[in-house]
Protein backbone atom coordinates (compact mmCIF):
# COMPACT_ATOMS: atom_id res chain seq x y z
CA UNK A 1 0.00 0.00 0.00
CA UNK A 2 1.19 3.41 -0.79
CA UNK A 3 0.49 4.55 2.67
CA UNK A 4 2.64 1.93 4.25
CA UNK A 5 5.40 2.70 1.91
CA UNK A 6 5.20 6.36 2.72
CA UNK A 7 5.26 5.69 6.37
CA UNK A 8 8.18 3.39 6.03
CA UNK A 9 10.14 5.92 4.04
CA UNK A 10 9.33 8.62 6.49
CA UNK A 11 10.53 6.57 9.38
CA UNK A 12 13.65 5.65 7.54
CA UNK A 13 14.38 9.26 6.87
CA UNK A 14 13.80 10.29 10.43
CA UNK A 15 15.96 7.52 11.75
CA UNK A 16 18.81 8.34 9.44
CA UNK A 17 18.53 11.97 10.31
CA UNK A 18 18.54 11.42 13.99
CA UNK A 19 21.45 9.01 13.92
CA UNK A 20 23.49 11.32 11.80
CA UNK A 21 22.69 14.35 13.84
CA UNK A 22 23.55 12.77 17.14
CA UNK A 23 26.79 11.28 15.95
CA UNK A 24 28.59 14.38 16.97
CA UNK A 25 26.88 14.42 20.33
CA UNK A 26 28.09 10.92 20.91
CA UNK A 27 31.60 11.86 19.99
CA UNK A 28 31.49 14.86 22.23
CA UNK A 29 30.60 12.66 25.11
CA UNK A 30 33.26 10.22 24.22
CA UNK A 31 30.82 7.51 23.35
CA UNK A 32 32.00 5.03 20.83
CA UNK A 33 30.49 4.96 17.38
CA UNK A 34 29.60 1.38 17.98
CA UNK A 35 27.13 2.41 20.61
CA UNK A 36 25.53 4.68 18.10
CA UNK A 37 25.22 1.76 15.75
CA UNK A 38 23.75 -0.27 18.50
CA UNK A 39 21.19 2.41 19.12
CA UNK A 40 20.31 2.33 15.48
CA UNK A 41 19.99 -1.40 15.47
CA UNK A 42 17.90 -1.49 18.60
CA UNK A 43 15.67 1.17 17.20
CA UNK A 44 15.20 -0.59 13.92
CA UNK A 45 14.58 -3.89 15.54
CA UNK A 46 11.97 -2.59 17.86
CA UNK A 47 10.27 -0.89 15.03
CA UNK A 48 10.29 -4.07 13.07
CA UNK A 49 9.01 -6.01 15.98
CA UNK A 50 6.16 -3.67 16.38
CA UNK A 51 5.10 -4.51 12.89
CA UNK A 52 3.58 -1.15 12.69
CA UNK A 53 5.40 -0.52 9.50
CA UNK A 54 6.16 -2.90 6.75
CA UNK A 55 9.28 -3.67 5.08
CA UNK A 56 12.48 -2.56 6.52
CA UNK A 57 14.36 -4.17 3.78
CA UNK A 58 17.60 -5.72 4.55
CA UNK A 59 19.07 -8.97 3.55
CA UNK A 60 16.11 -10.96 4.32
CA UNK A 61 17.02 -13.71 2.01
CA UNK A 62 20.34 -14.16 3.54
CA UNK A 63 18.88 -14.01 6.91
CA UNK A 64 16.28 -16.54 6.10
CA UNK A 65 18.86 -18.92 4.90
CA UNK A 66 20.93 -18.38 7.91
CA UNK A 67 17.96 -19.10 9.99
CA UNK A 68 17.21 -22.22 8.18
CA UNK A 69 20.60 -23.47 8.92
CA UNK A 70 20.26 -22.56 12.48
CA UNK A 71 16.92 -24.07 12.73
CA UNK A 72 18.05 -27.30 11.40
CA UNK A 73 20.80 -27.47 13.85
CA UNK A 74 18.78 -26.49 16.68
CA UNK A 75 15.85 -28.66 16.89
CA UNK A 76 15.98 -29.83 20.34
CA UNK A 77 18.15 -28.40 22.82
CA UNK A 78 18.45 -25.18 24.37
CA UNK A 79 22.08 -25.18 24.17
CA UNK A 80 23.67 -22.12 23.04
CA UNK A 81 25.72 -22.00 20.03
CA UNK A 82 28.00 -19.48 18.73
CA UNK A 83 26.54 -16.35 17.51
CA UNK A 84 25.24 -16.60 14.11
CA UNK A 85 24.13 -13.19 13.57
CA UNK A 86 26.29 -10.33 13.03
CA UNK A 87 23.83 -7.90 14.25
CA UNK A 88 24.53 -8.28 17.84
CA UNK A 89 28.03 -9.44 17.97
CA UNK A 90 28.23 -9.49 21.65
CA UNK A 91 25.26 -11.64 22.12
CA UNK A 92 25.51 -15.27 22.08
CA UNK A 93 22.78 -16.92 20.37
CA UNK A 94 21.31 -20.08 21.41
CA UNK A 95 20.66 -22.26 18.55
CA UNK A 96 17.29 -21.20 17.76
CA UNK A 97 14.39 -23.40 17.64
CA UNK A 98 12.11 -21.89 15.28
CA UNK A 99 8.67 -21.02 16.13
CA UNK A 100 6.25 -19.58 13.82
CA UNK A 101 3.79 -17.15 14.97
CA UNK A 102 1.24 -16.56 12.51
CA UNK A 103 -2.18 -15.70 11.67
CA UNK A 104 -4.47 -17.83 13.67
CA UNK A 105 -6.10 -19.17 10.64
CA UNK A 106 -2.98 -20.63 9.45
CA UNK A 107 -1.91 -21.57 12.82
CA UNK A 108 -4.84 -23.71 13.22
CA UNK A 109 -3.83 -26.02 10.65
CA UNK A 110 -0.29 -25.95 11.49
CA UNK A 111 -0.76 -26.85 15.02
CA UNK A 112 0.80 -30.22 14.80
CA UNK A 113 3.52 -30.66 17.23
CA UNK A 114 5.60 -32.09 14.64
CA UNK A 115 6.07 -28.79 13.13
CA UNK A 116 9.70 -28.74 12.77
CA UNK A 117 11.80 -25.81 12.33
CA UNK A 118 12.57 -26.85 8.93
CA UNK A 119 8.96 -27.07 8.17
CA UNK A 120 8.38 -23.83 9.74
CA UNK A 121 10.95 -22.25 7.71
CA UNK A 122 9.77 -23.96 4.69
CA UNK A 123 6.80 -21.85 5.21
CA UNK A 124 3.60 -22.22 3.40
CA UNK A 125 3.75 -21.53 -0.19
CA UNK A 126 4.03 -18.02 -1.16
CA UNK A 127 5.73 -16.85 1.90
CA UNK A 128 8.26 -14.24 1.31
CA UNK A 129 10.80 -13.16 3.78
CA UNK A 130 10.61 -9.57 4.63
CA UNK A 131 12.95 -8.85 7.30
CA UNK A 132 15.18 -10.48 9.68
CA UNK A 133 16.40 -8.95 12.81
CA UNK A 134 17.56 -9.52 16.23
CA UNK A 135 15.82 -8.51 19.34
CA UNK A 136 17.66 -6.81 22.07
CA UNK A 137 17.99 -10.09 23.73
CA UNK A 138 19.82 -11.30 20.81
CA UNK A 139 17.02 -13.36 19.51
CA UNK A 140 16.71 -13.88 15.89
CA UNK A 141 13.46 -13.01 14.33
CA UNK A 142 12.43 -13.42 10.81
CA UNK A 143 9.55 -11.59 9.42
CA UNK A 144 7.94 -13.09 6.47
CA UNK A 145 4.82 -12.57 4.62
CA UNK A 146 2.55 -15.11 3.18
CA UNK A 147 0.83 -14.80 -0.09
CA UNK A 148 -2.37 -14.14 1.66
CA UNK A 149 -0.88 -11.13 3.27
CA UNK A 150 -0.59 -12.60 6.68
CA UNK A 151 2.64 -11.94 8.30
CA UNK A 152 4.62 -14.28 10.34
CA UNK A 153 7.44 -13.94 12.63
CA UNK A 154 9.74 -16.80 13.01
CA UNK A 155 11.46 -16.72 16.22
CA UNK A 156 13.70 -19.03 17.98
CA UNK A 157 12.38 -20.30 21.16
CA UNK A 158 15.41 -20.16 23.07
CA UNK A 159 16.28 -17.16 24.80
CA UNK A 160 19.75 -16.31 24.38
CA UNK A 161 22.11 -14.73 26.66
CA UNK A 162 21.52 -11.23 26.44
CA UNK A 163 23.71 -8.36 26.40
CA UNK A 164 21.16 -6.15 27.92
CA UNK A 165 19.98 -7.52 31.12
CA UNK A 166 17.31 -5.18 31.90
CA UNK A 167 14.37 -4.96 29.84
CA UNK A 168 11.68 -2.75 30.77
CA UNK A 169 8.64 -4.73 31.21
CA UNK A 170 6.64 -3.14 28.61
CA UNK A 171 9.43 -2.28 26.41
CA UNK A 172 9.78 -4.83 23.83
CA UNK A 173 7.03 -7.09 24.65
CA UNK A 174 4.14 -4.91 24.23
CA UNK A 175 4.86 -3.86 20.76
CA UNK A 176 5.48 -7.40 19.80
CA UNK A 177 2.29 -8.51 21.16
CA UNK A 178 0.32 -5.89 19.66
CA UNK A 179 1.79 -6.18 16.38
CA UNK A 180 1.51 -9.78 15.93
CA UNK A 181 -2.08 -9.18 15.71
CA UNK A 182 -1.61 -6.98 12.82
CA UNK A 183 -2.16 -9.57 10.24
CA UNK A 184 -5.53 -10.01 11.63
CA UNK A 185 -6.68 -6.63 10.79
CA UNK A 186 -8.56 -8.07 7.98
CA UNK A 187 -11.20 -8.51 10.51
CA UNK A 188 -10.56 -11.94 11.68
CA UNK A 189 -12.33 -12.52 14.82
CA UNK A 190 -10.14 -15.22 15.71
CA UNK A 191 -9.70 -16.90 18.68
CA UNK A 192 -6.22 -17.68 18.59
CA UNK A 193 -4.28 -15.19 20.42
CA UNK A 194 -0.68 -14.67 20.28
CA UNK A 195 1.80 -13.31 22.55
CA UNK A 196 5.23 -12.63 21.55
CA UNK A 197 7.81 -12.20 24.04
CA UNK A 198 11.33 -11.48 23.70
CA UNK A 199 12.10 -14.90 24.82
CA UNK A 200 9.68 -16.79 22.92
CA UNK A 201 6.58 -16.72 21.06
CA UNK A 202 3.64 -18.08 22.71
CA UNK A 203 0.61 -19.17 20.97
CA UNK A 204 -2.49 -19.77 22.77
CA UNK A 205 -4.85 -21.87 21.01
CA UNK A 206 -8.19 -20.74 21.64
CA UNK A 207 -8.14 -17.58 23.22
CA UNK A 208 -11.26 -16.40 22.10
CA UNK A 209 -12.24 -12.95 22.08
CA UNK A 210 -13.87 -11.27 19.42
CA UNK A 211 -11.10 -9.27 18.72
CA UNK A 212 -7.99 -10.91 17.89
CA UNK A 213 -6.02 -8.22 19.14
CA UNK A 214 -7.64 -8.39 22.40
CA UNK A 215 -7.09 -11.98 22.30
CA UNK A 216 -3.53 -11.47 22.02
CA UNK A 217 -3.52 -9.60 25.01
CA UNK A 218 -5.42 -11.98 26.82
CA UNK A 219 -3.32 -14.56 25.57
CA UNK A 220 -1.50 -15.74 28.17
CA UNK A 221 1.36 -17.58 28.13
CA UNK A 222 0.95 -20.62 29.86
CA UNK A 223 2.62 -20.29 32.85
CA UNK A 224 5.47 -22.20 32.53
CA UNK A 225 6.07 -21.02 29.33
CA UNK A 226 6.40 -17.82 28.28
CA UNK A 227 5.70 -15.46 30.50
CA UNK A 228 5.24 -12.57 29.37
CA UNK A 229 6.05 -10.15 31.74
CA UNK A 230 7.18 -11.51 34.81
CA UNK A 231 9.91 -13.36 33.34
CA UNK A 232 12.06 -11.00 31.65
CA UNK A 233 12.09 -8.62 34.41
CA UNK A 234 13.44 -10.54 37.18
CA UNK A 235 15.95 -11.92 35.11
CA UNK A 236 18.79 -10.25 34.32
CA UNK A 237 20.43 -12.92 32.59
CA UNK A 238 20.26 -15.76 30.49
CA UNK A 239 20.94 -18.26 33.09
CA UNK A 240 17.71 -17.58 34.65
CA UNK A 241 16.04 -17.70 31.46
CA UNK A 242 17.40 -20.95 30.56
CA UNK A 243 15.32 -22.83 32.97
CA UNK A 244 12.37 -21.00 31.87
CA UNK A 245 13.09 -21.78 28.42
CA UNK A 246 13.24 -25.29 29.35
CA UNK A 247 9.95 -25.09 30.86
CA UNK A 248 8.69 -23.34 27.97
CA UNK A 249 9.77 -25.90 25.64
CA UNK A 250 8.18 -28.46 27.71
CA UNK A 251 5.02 -26.69 27.90
CA UNK A 252 2.95 -28.04 25.23
CA UNK A 253 0.58 -25.43 24.64
CA UNK A 254 1.74 -22.30 23.89
CA UNK A 255 4.67 -22.41 22.18
CA UNK A 256 4.59 -23.78 18.83
CA UNK A 257 7.74 -25.61 19.25
CA UNK A 258 9.95 -27.37 17.14
CA UNK A 259 11.07 -29.56 19.78
CA UNK A 260 8.02 -31.47 19.68
CA UNK A 261 5.97 -30.21 22.48
CA UNK A 262 2.83 -30.30 20.61
CA UNK A 263 1.05 -27.25 21.01
CA UNK A 264 -1.96 -28.24 22.70
CA UNK A 265 -3.19 -24.84 22.81
CA UNK A 266 -4.55 -25.35 26.15
CA UNK A 267 -4.33 -22.01 27.11
CA UNK A 268 -5.88 -21.11 30.02
CA UNK A 269 -3.32 -18.93 30.86
CA UNK A 270 -3.21 -16.18 33.08
CA UNK A 271 -4.25 -13.00 31.75
CA UNK A 272 -1.25 -10.93 31.49
CA UNK A 273 -2.46 -7.78 30.11
CA UNK A 274 -0.21 -5.59 31.94
CA UNK A 275 2.34 -4.79 29.50
CA UNK A 276 -0.10 -4.56 26.96
CA UNK A 277 -1.92 -1.98 28.80
CA UNK A 278 1.17 -0.14 29.48
CA UNK A 279 1.76 0.21 25.88
CA UNK A 280 -1.71 1.37 25.44
CA UNK A 281 -1.47 3.76 28.26
CA UNK A 282 1.52 5.27 26.74
CA UNK A 283 -0.22 5.78 23.59
CA UNK A 284 -2.98 7.47 25.29
CA UNK A 285 -0.74 10.10 26.50
CA UNK A 286 -0.92 13.14 24.58
CA UNK A 287 1.46 14.96 22.73
CA UNK A 288 2.86 17.72 24.71
CA UNK A 289 3.19 16.28 28.08
CA UNK A 290 3.73 12.89 29.21
CA UNK A 291 0.58 12.90 30.30
CA UNK A 292 -1.59 12.44 32.93
CA UNK A 293 -4.55 11.52 30.99
CA UNK A 294 -7.30 10.55 33.22
CA UNK A 295 -9.49 7.75 32.29
CA UNK A 296 -12.63 9.46 33.42
CA UNK A 297 -14.50 10.83 30.50
CA UNK A 298 -15.70 14.32 30.85
CA UNK A 299 -19.27 13.30 30.63
CA UNK A 300 -19.11 10.25 32.70
CA UNK A 301 -22.62 10.80 33.81
CA UNK A 302 -23.88 10.02 30.39
CA UNK A 303 -25.28 6.80 29.30
CA UNK A 304 -22.27 6.01 27.34
CA UNK A 305 -20.94 2.71 28.37
CA UNK A 306 -17.54 2.70 29.79
CA UNK A 307 -14.79 1.86 27.54
CA UNK A 308 -14.55 -1.79 27.77
CA UNK A 309 -13.80 -1.51 24.18
CA UNK A 310 -10.24 -1.67 25.19
CA UNK A 311 -10.59 -5.34 25.36
CA UNK A 312 -11.62 -5.50 21.83
CA UNK A 313 -8.41 -4.20 20.55
CA UNK A 314 -5.02 -5.19 21.32
CA UNK A 315 -3.60 -1.99 20.22
CA UNK A 316 -5.21 1.19 21.14
CA UNK A 317 -5.92 3.14 18.05
CA UNK A 318 -4.40 6.52 18.57
CA UNK A 319 -3.91 9.55 16.46
CA UNK A 320 -1.23 11.95 17.61
CA UNK A 321 -1.30 15.14 15.67
CA UNK A 322 -1.59 18.87 15.56
CA UNK A 323 -4.68 20.69 14.62
CA UNK A 324 -5.59 23.59 12.47
CA UNK A 325 -9.10 23.86 13.68
CA UNK A 326 -11.65 21.96 15.63
CA UNK A 327 -15.15 23.13 15.23
CA UNK A 328 -18.41 22.25 16.77
CA UNK A 329 -21.91 23.10 15.82
CA UNK A 330 -24.55 21.67 18.08
CA UNK A 331 -23.44 18.10 18.31
CA UNK A 332 -21.56 17.99 15.06
CA UNK A 333 -17.84 18.23 15.39
CA UNK A 334 -15.47 18.86 12.61
CA UNK A 335 -11.76 18.24 12.93
CA UNK A 336 -9.06 19.78 10.83
CA UNK A 337 -5.96 17.97 11.85
CA UNK A 338 -2.45 18.02 10.52
CA UNK A 339 0.91 16.37 10.74
CA UNK A 340 -0.31 13.28 12.41
CA UNK A 341 0.86 9.80 13.12
CA UNK A 342 -1.83 7.21 13.58
CA UNK A 343 -1.70 3.71 14.87
CA UNK A 344 -4.77 1.89 13.66
CA UNK A 345 -5.24 -1.81 14.11
CA UNK A 346 -1.61 -2.09 14.87
CA UNK A 347 -0.36 -0.28 11.83
CA UNK A 348 1.17 3.13 11.58
CA UNK A 349 -0.06 5.72 9.17
CA UNK A 350 0.90 9.32 8.71
CA UNK A 351 -0.90 12.26 7.27
CA UNK A 352 -0.23 15.85 6.53
CA UNK A 353 -3.89 16.68 6.75
CA UNK A 354 -6.86 14.88 8.15
CA UNK A 355 -10.37 16.10 8.04
CA UNK A 356 -13.00 14.39 10.03
CA UNK A 357 -16.55 14.56 11.15
CA UNK A 358 -18.07 13.15 14.22
CA UNK A 359 -21.37 13.39 15.84
CA UNK A 360 -21.58 13.45 19.53
CA UNK B 1 11.33 23.89 20.45
CA UNK B 2 9.75 21.14 18.50
CA UNK B 3 6.69 19.41 19.78
CA UNK B 4 7.41 16.38 21.84
CA UNK B 5 4.10 14.85 21.08
CA UNK B 6 5.49 12.39 18.63
CA UNK B 7 7.50 10.61 21.23
CA UNK B 8 4.49 8.51 22.07
CA UNK B 9 4.26 6.86 18.73
CA UNK B 10 5.70 3.63 17.51
CA UNK B 11 8.75 5.38 16.18
CA UNK B 12 9.20 7.51 19.26
CA UNK B 13 8.56 4.76 21.75
CA UNK B 14 10.93 2.40 20.05
CA UNK B 15 13.60 5.06 20.23
CA UNK B 16 12.92 5.72 23.89
CA UNK B 17 13.06 2.06 24.67
CA UNK B 18 16.30 1.68 22.83
CA UNK B 19 17.79 4.60 24.66
CA UNK B 20 16.59 3.19 27.94
CA UNK B 21 18.36 -0.04 27.27
CA UNK B 22 21.57 1.73 26.52
CA UNK B 23 21.22 3.72 29.70
CA UNK B 24 20.64 0.55 31.65
CA UNK B 25 23.83 -0.91 30.37
CA UNK B 26 25.51 2.37 30.98
CA UNK B 27 26.57 2.77 27.45
CA UNK B 28 25.12 6.23 27.32
CA UNK B 29 24.13 8.76 29.90
CA UNK B 30 20.58 9.91 30.45
CA UNK B 31 21.66 13.33 29.31
CA UNK B 32 22.81 12.02 26.01
CA UNK B 33 19.58 10.11 25.66
CA UNK B 34 17.66 13.30 26.22
CA UNK B 35 19.68 14.99 23.53
CA UNK B 36 18.83 12.22 21.17
CA UNK B 37 15.16 12.59 21.95
CA UNK B 38 15.30 16.30 21.35
CA UNK B 39 16.92 15.59 18.02
CA UNK B 40 14.17 13.12 17.32
CA UNK B 41 11.57 15.76 18.06
CA UNK B 42 13.17 18.03 15.54
CA UNK B 43 13.53 15.36 12.93
CA UNK B 44 10.02 14.02 13.15
CA UNK B 45 8.41 17.42 13.23
CA UNK B 46 10.38 18.49 10.19
CA UNK B 47 9.75 15.29 8.34
CA UNK B 48 6.04 15.39 8.95
CA UNK B 49 5.83 18.97 7.90
CA UNK B 50 7.96 18.62 4.79
CA UNK B 51 7.86 15.08 3.60
CA UNK B 52 4.32 14.05 4.08
CA UNK B 53 1.74 15.30 1.70
CA UNK B 54 -1.29 13.17 1.98
CA UNK B 55 -4.76 13.74 3.13
CA UNK B 56 -6.94 11.51 5.13
CA UNK B 57 -10.61 11.80 5.84
CA UNK B 58 -12.41 10.20 8.66
CA UNK B 59 -15.85 9.91 10.01
CA UNK B 60 -17.26 8.46 13.13
CA UNK B 61 -19.23 9.18 16.22
CA UNK B 62 -17.78 11.18 19.02
CA UNK B 63 -17.87 9.31 22.24
CA UNK B 64 -16.06 11.59 24.60
CA UNK B 65 -13.95 14.64 24.60
CA UNK B 66 -11.92 16.02 27.40
CA UNK B 67 -9.50 18.73 28.11
CA UNK B 68 -7.08 18.09 30.92
CA UNK B 69 -3.70 19.57 31.54
CA UNK B 70 -3.93 21.54 28.38
CA UNK B 71 -4.47 18.52 26.32
CA UNK B 72 -7.44 17.60 24.30
CA UNK B 73 -8.41 14.02 23.89
CA UNK B 74 -11.24 12.84 21.72
CA UNK B 75 -12.52 9.33 21.65
CA UNK B 76 -14.44 8.33 18.59
CA UNK B 77 -16.26 5.13 17.84
CA UNK B 78 -16.89 3.24 14.64
CA UNK B 79 -14.55 5.33 12.67
CA UNK B 80 -13.57 4.99 9.08
CA UNK B 81 -10.33 6.48 7.92
CA UNK B 82 -10.10 6.95 4.24
CA UNK B 83 -7.21 7.87 2.04
CA UNK B 84 -7.85 7.72 -1.63
CA UNK B 85 -8.31 4.02 -2.04
CA UNK B 86 -7.34 2.84 1.39
CA UNK B 87 -9.90 2.38 4.04
CA UNK B 88 -9.26 1.54 7.64
CA UNK B 89 -12.00 0.95 10.13
CA UNK B 90 -11.67 0.94 13.84
CA UNK B 91 -14.16 0.56 16.61
CA UNK B 92 -12.56 3.11 18.76
CA UNK B 93 -9.87 5.67 18.30
CA UNK B 94 -8.34 8.25 20.51
CA UNK B 95 -7.33 11.49 18.94
CA UNK B 96 -4.90 13.68 20.75
CA UNK B 97 -4.44 16.89 18.87
CA UNK B 98 -1.66 18.87 20.25
CA UNK B 99 -2.11 22.48 20.80
CA UNK B 100 0.52 25.03 21.35
CA UNK B 101 0.16 25.09 25.03
CA UNK B 102 1.29 21.52 25.14
CA UNK B 103 4.88 22.43 24.74
CA UNK B 104 6.37 20.81 27.70
CA UNK B 105 7.47 23.11 30.40
CA UNK B 106 6.49 26.23 28.63
CA UNK B 107 2.91 26.65 29.55
CA UNK B 108 3.52 29.94 31.23
CA UNK B 109 4.88 31.33 28.02
CA UNK B 110 2.00 30.19 25.96
CA UNK B 111 -0.71 32.42 27.21
CA UNK B 112 -1.74 33.54 23.79
CA UNK B 113 -1.52 30.12 22.40
CA UNK B 114 -3.72 28.86 25.14
CA UNK B 115 -6.57 30.71 23.63
CA UNK B 116 -7.54 28.05 21.11
CA UNK B 117 -7.73 25.59 23.92
CA UNK B 118 -9.83 27.86 26.01
CA UNK B 119 -12.02 28.49 23.08
CA UNK B 120 -12.69 24.87 22.64
CA UNK B 121 -13.17 24.37 26.28
CA UNK B 122 -15.74 27.11 26.37
CA UNK B 123 -17.45 25.57 23.43
CA UNK B 124 -17.65 22.33 25.18
CA UNK B 125 -19.07 23.95 28.25
CA UNK B 126 -21.73 25.47 26.13
CA UNK B 127 -22.48 22.15 24.68
CA UNK B 128 -22.85 20.61 28.04
CA UNK B 129 -25.04 23.27 29.40
CA UNK B 130 -27.26 23.23 26.38
CA UNK B 131 -27.90 19.60 26.93
CA UNK B 132 -28.95 19.97 30.46
CSV table of N, CA, C and O in Angstrom, one decimal, chain A residues 99 101 155 193-197 200-204 219-222 225-228 253-256:
chain,number,residue,atom,x,y,z
A,99,UNK,N,10.1,-21.0,15.8
A,99,UNK,CA,8.7,-21.0,16.1
A,99,UNK,C,8.0,-20.1,15.2
A,99,UNK,O,8.5,-19.0,14.9
A,101,UNK,N,5.0,-17.8,14.5
A,101,UNK,CA,3.8,-17.1,15.0
A,101,UNK,C,3.1,-16.7,13.8
A,101,UNK,O,3.6,-16.0,12.9
A,155,UNK,N,10.6,-17.1,15.1
A,155,UNK,CA,11.5,-16.7,16.2
A,155,UNK,C,12.0,-17.9,16.9
A,155,UNK,O,11.2,-18.9,17.2
A,193,UNK,N,-5.0,-16.4,20.1
A,193,UNK,CA,-4.3,-15.2,20.4
A,193,UNK,C,-2.8,-15.5,20.4
A,193,UNK,O,-2.4,-16.6,20.4
A,194,UNK,N,-2.1,-14.4,20.3
A,194,UNK,CA,-0.7,-14.7,20.3
A,194,UNK,C,0.0,-13.7,21.2
A,194,UNK,O,-0.3,-12.6,21.3
A,195,UNK,N,1.0,-14.2,21.8
A,195,UNK,CA,1.8,-13.3,22.5
A,195,UNK,C,3.2,-13.5,22.1
A,195,UNK,O,3.7,-14.6,22.0
A,196,UNK,N,3.8,-12.5,21.9
A,196,UNK,CA,5.2,-12.6,21.6
A,196,UNK,C,6.0,-12.0,22.6
A,196,UNK,O,5.8,-10.9,23.1
A,197,UNK,N,7.0,-12.7,23.0
A,197,UNK,CA,7.8,-12.2,24.0
A,197,UNK,C,9.2,-12.2,23.5
A,197,UNK,O,9.5,-12.9,22.7
A,200,UNK,N,10.3,-15.8,23.8
A,200,UNK,CA,9.7,-16.8,22.9
A,200,UNK,C,8.3,-16.4,22.5
A,200,UNK,O,7.7,-15.5,23.0
A,201,UNK,N,7.9,-17.1,21.6
A,201,UNK,CA,6.6,-16.7,21.1
A,201,UNK,C,5.6,-17.7,21.6
A,201,UNK,O,5.9,-18.9,21.6
A,202,UNK,N,4.6,-17.2,22.1
A,202,UNK,CA,3.6,-18.1,22.7
A,202,UNK,C,2.4,-18.0,21.9
A,202,UNK,O,1.8,-17.0,21.6
A,203,UNK,N,1.9,-19.2,21.7
A,203,UNK,CA,0.6,-19.2,21.0
A,203,UNK,C,-0.4,-19.8,21.9
A,203,UNK,O,-0.2,-20.8,22.4
A,204,UNK,N,-1.5,-19.1,22.0
A,204,UNK,CA,-2.5,-19.8,22.8
A,204,UNK,C,-3.5,-20.2,21.8
A,204,UNK,O,-3.9,-19.4,20.9
A,219,UNK,N,-4.0,-13.4,25.8
A,219,UNK,CA,-3.3,-14.6,25.6
A,219,UNK,C,-2.4,-14.7,26.6
A,219,UNK,O,-1.6,-14.0,26.9
A,220,UNK,N,-2.4,-15.7,27.2
A,220,UNK,CA,-1.5,-15.7,28.2
A,220,UNK,C,-0.7,-16.8,28.0
A,220,UNK,O,-1.0,-17.9,27.7
A,221,UNK,N,0.4,-16.6,28.3
A,221,UNK,CA,1.4,-17.6,28.1
A,221,UNK,C,1.1,-18.5,29.2
A,221,UNK,O,0.6,-18.2,30.2
A,222,UNK,N,1.2,-19.6,29.0
A,222,UNK,CA,1.0,-20.6,29.9
A,222,UNK,C,2.0,-20.6,30.8
A,222,UNK,O,3.1,-20.3,30.6
A,225,UNK,N,5.4,-21.5,30.5
A,225,UNK,CA,6.1,-21.0,29.3
A,225,UNK,C,6.3,-19.6,29.3
A,225,UNK,O,6.9,-19.0,30.0
A,226,UNK,N,6.0,-19.1,28.5
A,226,UNK,CA,6.4,-17.8,28.3
A,226,UNK,C,6.2,-16.8,29.1
A,226,UNK,O,5.7,-16.1,28.9
A,227,UNK,N,6.2,-16.4,29.9
A,227,UNK,CA,5.7,-15.5,30.5
A,227,UNK,C,6.0,-14.2,30.1
A,227,UNK,O,6.8,-13.8,29.9
A,228,UNK,N,5.2,-13.8,29.9
A,228,UNK,CA,5.2,-12.6,29.4
A,228,UNK,C,5.9,-11.7,30.3
A,228,UNK,O,7.0,-11.6,30.3
A,253,UNK,N,1.5,-26.3,25.3
A,253,UNK,CA,0.6,-25.4,24.6
A,253,UNK,C,1.2,-24.3,24.0
A,253,UNK,O,1.4,-24.3,22.8
A,254,UNK,N,1.6,-23.4,24.7
A,254,UNK,CA,1.7,-22.3,23.9
A,254,UNK,C,2.6,-22.2,22.9
A,254,UNK,O,2.4,-21.9,21.9
A,255,UNK,N,3.7,-22.7,23.2
A,255,UNK,CA,4.7,-22.4,22.2
A,255,UNK,C,4.6,-23.4,21.1
A,255,UNK,O,4.6,-24.6,21.3
A,256,UNK,N,4.6,-22.9,20.0
A,256,UNK,CA,4.6,-23.8,18.8
A,256,UNK,C,6.0,-24.2,18.7
A,256,UNK,O,6.8,-23.5,18.2
